[in-house]
Tab-separated table of C-alpha atoms in Angstrom:
chain	number	residue	atom	x	y	z
A	1	MET	CA	-48.865	-73.261	-9.008
A	2	LYS	CA	-47.348	-73.215	-12.465
A	3	LEU	CA	-46.152	-69.906	-13.854
A	4	THR	CA	-47.473	-68.633	-17.166
A	5	GLU	CA	-45.375	-67.020	-19.867
A	6	ASP	CA	-47.029	-63.679	-19.120
A	7	GLN	CA	-46.022	-63.946	-15.453
A	8	VAL	CA	-42.419	-64.655	-16.436
A	9	GLU	CA	-42.500	-61.681	-18.792
A	10	GLN	CA	-43.859	-59.405	-16.078
A	11	ALA	CA	-41.183	-60.624	-13.649
A	12	ALA	CA	-38.488	-59.842	-16.233
A	13	LEU	CA	-39.897	-56.353	-16.713
A	14	GLU	CA	-39.989	-55.776	-12.951
A	15	TRP	CA	-36.325	-56.781	-12.644
A	16	LEU	CA	-35.438	-54.403	-15.466
A	17	GLN	CA	-37.473	-51.599	-13.942
A	18	GLY	CA	-35.595	-52.149	-10.694
A	19	LEU	CA	-32.358	-51.584	-12.598
A	20	GLY	CA	-33.542	-48.201	-13.843
A	21	TYR	CA	-35.164	-49.080	-17.153
A	22	THR	CA	-38.350	-47.376	-18.210
A	23	VAL	CA	-40.855	-50.113	-19.094
A	24	LEU	CA	-43.322	-49.605	-21.938
A	25	HIS	CA	-45.860	-51.876	-23.629
A	26	GLY	CA	-45.066	-52.417	-27.309
A	27	PRO	CA	-48.586	-51.800	-28.645
A	28	ASP	CA	-48.710	-48.443	-26.819
A	29	ILE	CA	-45.703	-47.051	-28.733
A	30	SER	CA	-46.593	-48.718	-32.031
A	31	PRO	CA	-47.493	-46.582	-35.075
A	32	ASP	CA	-51.193	-46.863	-34.242
A	33	GLY	CA	-50.773	-46.959	-30.458
A	34	GLN	CA	-51.699	-44.515	-27.710
A	35	ALA	CA	-48.244	-42.864	-27.655
A	36	PRO	CA	-46.538	-43.795	-30.951
A	37	GLU	CA	-42.754	-43.673	-31.132
A	38	ARG	CA	-42.491	-45.207	-34.625
A	39	ILE	CA	-44.031	-44.159	-37.911
A	40	SER	CA	-44.165	-47.722	-39.270
A	41	TYR	CA	-43.756	-51.298	-38.072
A	42	ASP	CA	-40.601	-51.815	-40.143
A	43	GLN	CA	-38.849	-49.025	-38.220
A	44	VAL	CA	-36.916	-50.606	-35.352
A	45	LEU	CA	-34.900	-47.639	-34.075
A	46	LEU	CA	-36.811	-45.289	-31.799
A	47	THR	CA	-35.569	-42.228	-33.646
A	48	GLY	CA	-37.101	-39.665	-31.304
A	49	ARG	CA	-35.121	-41.077	-28.389
A	50	LEU	CA	-31.995	-41.474	-30.509
A	51	ARG	CA	-32.225	-37.904	-31.839
A	52	ALA	CA	-32.585	-36.582	-28.290
A	53	ALA	CA	-29.582	-38.629	-27.110
A	54	LEU	CA	-27.424	-37.423	-29.998
A	55	GLY	CA	-28.191	-33.866	-28.953
A	56	THR	CA	-27.518	-34.493	-25.268
A	57	LEU	CA	-24.237	-36.338	-25.830
A	58	ASN	CA	-22.951	-34.163	-28.692
A	59	PRO	CA	-24.120	-30.584	-28.132
A	60	GLN	CA	-21.057	-29.240	-29.963
A	61	ILE	CA	-22.066	-30.965	-33.209
A	62	ASP	CA	-24.270	-29.126	-35.695
A	63	PRO	CA	-27.818	-30.573	-35.775
A	64	ASP	CA	-27.570	-31.213	-39.526
A	65	ILE	CA	-24.504	-33.392	-38.950
A	66	ARG	CA	-26.271	-35.250	-36.150
A	67	GLU	CA	-29.086	-35.964	-38.617
A	68	GLU	CA	-26.520	-37.403	-41.048
A	69	VAL	CA	-25.326	-39.723	-38.295
A	70	LEU	CA	-28.889	-40.833	-37.627
A	71	ARG	CA	-29.309	-41.634	-41.316
A	72	LYS	CA	-26.124	-43.729	-41.219
A	73	LEU	CA	-27.676	-45.809	-38.461
A	74	VAL	CA	-31.005	-46.205	-40.219
A	75	GLN	CA	-29.616	-47.152	-43.637
A	76	THR	CA	-28.393	-50.698	-44.216
A	77	GLU	CA	-25.070	-50.838	-46.075
A	78	THR	CA	-24.609	-54.588	-46.532
A	79	PRO	CA	-27.001	-57.537	-46.963
A	80	SER	CA	-24.974	-59.601	-44.464
A	81	LEU	CA	-26.508	-59.253	-41.010
A	82	ILE	CA	-23.279	-60.028	-39.167
A	83	GLU	CA	-21.263	-57.627	-41.340
A	84	GLU	CA	-23.844	-54.951	-40.669
A	85	ASN	CA	-23.737	-55.763	-36.967
A	86	ARG	CA	-19.948	-55.424	-36.920
A	87	ARG	CA	-20.137	-52.067	-38.731
A	88	LEU	CA	-22.675	-50.672	-36.294
A	89	HIS	CA	-20.840	-52.150	-33.303
A	90	ARG	CA	-17.867	-49.952	-34.241
A	91	TYR	CA	-20.169	-46.928	-34.253
A	92	LEU	CA	-21.514	-47.867	-30.832
A	93	ILE	CA	-18.037	-48.270	-29.346
A	94	ASP	CA	-15.934	-45.700	-31.172
A	95	GLY	CA	-18.513	-43.116	-32.150
A	96	VAL	CA	-19.226	-41.957	-35.702
A	97	SER	CA	-16.482	-39.921	-37.374
A	98	VAL	CA	-17.735	-36.742	-39.022
A	99	GLU	CA	-16.322	-33.653	-40.701
A	100	VAL	CA	-17.108	-30.398	-38.913
A	101	THR	CA	-16.532	-26.735	-39.651
A	102	ARG	CA	-14.665	-24.951	-36.895
A	103	ASP	CA	-15.291	-21.419	-35.696
A	104	ASP	CA	-12.368	-20.146	-37.784
A	105	GLY	CA	-13.879	-21.633	-40.949
A	106	SER	CA	-11.492	-24.573	-41.212
A	107	THR	CA	-12.706	-28.161	-41.359
A	108	GLY	CA	-11.640	-31.079	-39.198
A	109	GLY	CA	-12.697	-34.383	-37.770
A	110	ASP	CA	-14.832	-35.073	-34.738
A	111	ASP	CA	-16.732	-38.007	-33.269
A	112	VAL	CA	-20.448	-38.235	-32.622
A	113	TRP	CA	-21.173	-40.481	-29.646
A	114	LEU	CA	-24.213	-42.729	-29.545
A	115	ILE	CA	-23.736	-43.868	-25.935
A	116	ASP	CA	-22.106	-42.348	-22.868
A	117	PHE	CA	-19.983	-45.195	-21.480
A	118	GLU	CA	-18.536	-43.157	-18.620
A	119	ASP	CA	-21.836	-42.054	-17.092
A	120	PRO	CA	-24.611	-44.615	-17.697
A	121	THR	CA	-27.203	-42.278	-16.202
A	122	ARG	CA	-26.861	-39.929	-19.196
A	123	ASN	CA	-28.298	-42.638	-21.440
A	124	ASP	CA	-31.953	-43.500	-22.025
A	125	TRP	CA	-32.701	-47.042	-20.779
A	126	LEU	CA	-35.890	-48.648	-22.052
A	127	ALA	CA	-37.475	-52.120	-21.956
A	128	VAL	CA	-40.401	-52.809	-24.299
A	129	ASN	CA	-42.495	-55.966	-24.271
A	130	GLN	CA	-44.409	-57.349	-27.259
A	131	TYR	CA	-42.522	-55.189	-29.777
A	132	THR	CA	-44.046	-55.947	-33.181
A	133	VAL	CA	-41.793	-55.718	-36.244
A	134	ILE	CA	-43.063	-56.242	-39.784
A	135	GLU	CA	-40.429	-56.794	-42.448
A	136	GLY	CA	-41.421	-57.879	-45.932
A	137	GLN	CA	-44.422	-60.111	-45.353
A	138	LYS	CA	-43.219	-61.329	-41.950
A	139	ASN	CA	-44.897	-60.134	-38.778
A	140	ARG	CA	-43.047	-61.004	-35.561
A	141	ARG	CA	-43.368	-59.910	-31.934
A	142	PRO	CA	-40.383	-60.598	-29.657
A	143	ASP	CA	-41.198	-60.790	-25.963
A	144	VAL	CA	-38.847	-58.105	-24.595
A	145	VAL	CA	-36.514	-55.722	-26.432
A	146	LEU	CA	-34.005	-53.546	-24.560
A	147	PHE	CA	-33.067	-50.149	-25.963
A	148	VAL	CA	-30.269	-47.760	-25.086
A	149	ASN	CA	-30.858	-44.286	-26.519
A	150	GLY	CA	-33.509	-45.729	-28.820
A	151	ILE	CA	-31.132	-48.371	-30.222
A	152	PRO	CA	-32.256	-52.010	-29.776
A	153	LEU	CA	-29.342	-53.828	-28.117
A	154	ALA	CA	-30.882	-56.969	-26.611
A	155	VAL	CA	-33.779	-59.340	-27.246
A	156	ILE	CA	-35.226	-61.635	-24.579
A	157	GLU	CA	-37.343	-64.591	-25.706
A	158	LEU	CA	-39.417	-66.370	-23.071
A	159	LYS	CA	-41.292	-69.645	-23.065
A	160	ASN	CA	-44.130	-70.875	-20.883
A	161	PRO	CA	-42.619	-72.782	-17.925
A	162	GLY	CA	-45.871	-74.708	-17.543
A	163	ASP	CA	-45.687	-76.143	-21.057
A	164	GLU	CA	-43.431	-79.191	-21.327
A	165	ASN	CA	-42.928	-78.401	-25.024
A	166	ALA	CA	-41.776	-74.841	-24.307
A	167	THR	CA	-38.031	-75.224	-23.863
A	168	LEU	CA	-34.814	-73.246	-24.014
A	169	GLU	CA	-34.210	-74.918	-27.342
A	170	GLY	CA	-37.573	-73.661	-28.555
A	171	ALA	CA	-36.723	-70.129	-27.450
A	172	TYR	CA	-33.360	-70.376	-29.228
A	173	HIS	CA	-35.003	-71.484	-32.473
A	174	GLN	CA	-37.525	-68.675	-32.142
A	175	LEU	CA	-34.658	-66.182	-32.039
A	176	GLN	CA	-33.151	-67.751	-35.165
A	177	THR	CA	-36.503	-67.293	-36.898
A	178	TYR	CA	-36.552	-63.644	-35.877
A	179	LYS	CA	-33.022	-63.155	-37.229
A	180	ASP	CA	-34.071	-64.636	-40.575
A	181	GLN	CA	-37.407	-62.866	-40.889
A	182	ILE	CA	-36.897	-59.486	-39.173
A	183	PRO	CA	-33.107	-59.003	-39.411
A	184	SER	CA	-33.342	-55.222	-39.065
A	185	LEU	CA	-34.060	-55.650	-35.346
A	186	PHE	CA	-30.678	-57.356	-34.923
A	187	ARG	CA	-28.405	-54.979	-36.838
A	188	THR	CA	-27.341	-53.364	-33.544
A	189	ASN	CA	-27.837	-56.392	-31.291
A	190	THR	CA	-25.402	-57.036	-28.446
A	191	ALA	CA	-27.030	-59.952	-26.628
A	192	LEU	CA	-29.755	-62.566	-27.012
A	193	VAL	CA	-31.441	-64.215	-24.020
A	194	THR	CA	-33.583	-67.335	-23.810
A	195	SER	CA	-35.567	-68.518	-20.803
A	196	ASP	CA	-38.207	-71.109	-19.980
A	197	GLY	CA	-38.986	-69.408	-16.683
A	198	LEU	CA	-36.719	-71.749	-14.718
A	199	HIS	CA	-33.505	-71.627	-16.705
A	200	ALA	CA	-31.954	-68.765	-18.654
A	201	ARG	CA	-29.127	-68.489	-21.177
A	202	ILE	CA	-27.314	-65.674	-22.964
A	203	GLY	CA	-25.616	-65.770	-26.348
A	204	SER	CA	-24.339	-63.585	-29.147
A	205	LEU	CA	-25.832	-62.932	-32.564
A	206	THR	CA	-23.851	-65.824	-34.092
A	207	ALA	CA	-23.852	-68.240	-31.137
A	208	ASN	CA	-25.160	-71.740	-31.748
A	209	ARG	CA	-27.385	-73.352	-29.138
A	210	GLU	CA	-24.441	-74.867	-27.255
A	211	ARG	CA	-22.881	-71.393	-26.947
A	212	PHE	CA	-25.880	-69.983	-25.109
A	213	MET	CA	-24.604	-70.063	-21.547
A	214	PRO	CA	-25.936	-69.360	-18.052
A	215	TRP	CA	-24.928	-66.252	-16.121
A	216	ARG	CA	-24.529	-67.434	-12.556
A	217	THR	CA	-23.726	-64.301	-10.590
A	218	VAL	CA	-25.035	-60.782	-10.207
A	219	ASP	CA	-21.979	-58.828	-9.076
A	220	GLY	CA	-19.259	-61.467	-9.272
A	221	THR	CA	-18.846	-61.882	-5.509
A	222	GLU	CA	-20.873	-65.073	-5.174
A	223	ILE	CA	-22.516	-67.679	-7.376
A	224	ALA	CA	-26.296	-67.748	-7.222
A	225	PRO	CA	-27.534	-70.798	-5.284
A	226	LYS	CA	-29.083	-73.648	-7.211
A	227	GLY	CA	-32.826	-73.301	-7.483
A	228	SER	CA	-32.788	-69.501	-7.532
A	229	PRO	CA	-34.414	-67.845	-10.574
A	230	GLU	CA	-31.780	-67.979	-13.309
A	231	LEU	CA	-33.529	-65.287	-15.318
A	232	GLY	CA	-33.383	-62.839	-12.416
A	233	THR	CA	-29.672	-63.490	-11.892
A	234	LEU	CA	-28.982	-63.079	-15.610
A	235	ILE	CA	-30.991	-59.874	-15.973
A	236	GLU	CA	-29.517	-58.249	-12.880
A	237	GLY	CA	-26.029	-59.553	-13.632
A	238	VAL	CA	-25.885	-58.572	-17.300
A	239	PHE	CA	-28.294	-55.697	-17.837
A	240	GLU	CA	-27.473	-53.495	-14.868
A	241	PRO	CA	-26.491	-50.408	-16.915
A	242	SER	CA	-22.796	-50.107	-16.024
A	243	ARG	CA	-22.204	-53.860	-16.446
A	244	PHE	CA	-24.103	-53.995	-19.731
A	245	LEU	CA	-22.097	-51.101	-21.159
A	246	SER	CA	-18.907	-52.827	-20.032
A	247	LEU	CA	-19.993	-56.064	-21.720
A	248	LEU	CA	-20.734	-54.135	-24.908
A	249	ARG	CA	-17.511	-52.123	-25.011
A	250	ASP	CA	-14.883	-54.281	-23.318
A	251	PHE	CA	-16.069	-57.899	-23.573
A	252	THR	CA	-17.423	-58.248	-27.111
A	253	VAL	CA	-15.222	-59.185	-30.072
A	254	PHE	CA	-15.598	-60.297	-33.667
A	255	ALA	CA	-13.436	-63.115	-35.008
A	256	ASP	CA	-12.969	-64.079	-38.640
A	257	THR	CA	-13.210	-67.858	-38.808
A	258	GLY	CA	-13.058	-70.264	-41.703
A	259	GLY	CA	-16.837	-70.409	-41.625
A	260	GLY	CA	-17.390	-66.654	-41.471
A	261	ILE	CA	-17.530	-64.002	-38.791
A	262	ALA	CA	-18.216	-65.030	-35.204
A	263	LYS	CA	-19.384	-62.558	-32.584
A	264	ILE	CA	-18.173	-63.492	-29.124
A	265	ILE	CA	-19.304	-62.130	-25.760
A	266	ALA	CA	-17.544	-63.054	-22.541
A	267	GLY	CA	-18.984	-65.522	-20.059
A	268	TYR	CA	-19.678	-64.422	-16.502
A	269	HIS	CA	-16.441	-65.950	-15.153
A	270	GLN	CA	-14.292	-64.169	-17.774
A	271	PHE	CA	-16.190	-60.922	-17.331
A	272	HIS	CA	-15.763	-60.744	-13.566
A	273	ALA	CA	-12.213	-62.141	-13.479
A	274	VAL	CA	-10.977	-59.403	-15.791
A	275	ARG	CA	-12.900	-56.679	-13.985
A	276	ARG	CA	-11.455	-57.822	-10.639
A	277	ALA	CA	-7.937	-57.866	-12.092
A	278	VAL	CA	-8.334	-54.359	-13.495
A	279	ALA	CA	-9.754	-53.058	-10.209
A	280	SER	CA	-6.875	-54.654	-8.300
A	281	THR	CA	-4.321	-53.098	-10.649
A	282	LEU	CA	-5.891	-49.661	-10.299
A	283	ARG	CA	-5.870	-49.922	-6.520
A	284	ALA	CA	-2.168	-50.792	-6.603
A	285	ILE	CA	-1.273	-47.631	-8.543
A	286	PRO	CA	0.087	-45.046	-6.082
């Protein structure tokens, strides 16, 4: 029996739910849905979740300052998507520097954290399918969007495995269309995933089709056997919360090339080799 695109999507959501993500249906949290979490379709950040996370992670920061930080995330500062992505990546990794008034009346610097990298359970993990975004006159609906603390960090585009014309290449080109037509969804993007139900690939915001690569292991101890669902291995290998936060913080870099800025995320072999080396070094410390 051939799988349908909807069945692949539901399988992806089940894998994500098994990793601890809350799963919601996009239309339900849309502006006119049953439980709206956005006031308009051009709003991509789930500000209620983000506001709550800012309070949880930064209780020492005045609420008015936390609101300023939220505005910094909402407002676009540059028309270049990759420049904007690099700016917001720094906020995700390093926090947002703010001026605060101390108890003695003096002023000083502090950092507002958007994500807790040390304790993944303190973050809000959410997977939303069929997440409609309208920007300008363009109306697009990516298959699955992953949010951490209300910030969209990954987009998964799926194709019908029963349709010979629905290919990984088609999914890749669909993502490029989304980037062109609804770029606001990708300002904070960490990873893009394509799958035709049988095969799955992961790439960065700037990766060309050849740079979308498989992820062949879940925990780095063994390579998934041929014929096993590549999408399941990729989702469980990349998006398990502690591994995903590690990929975001420790295995993502920006490089200035002659042709512009390239965003680079590590492949599975680099990711696990470095993590094993670090673990081995830590064990050797008396």
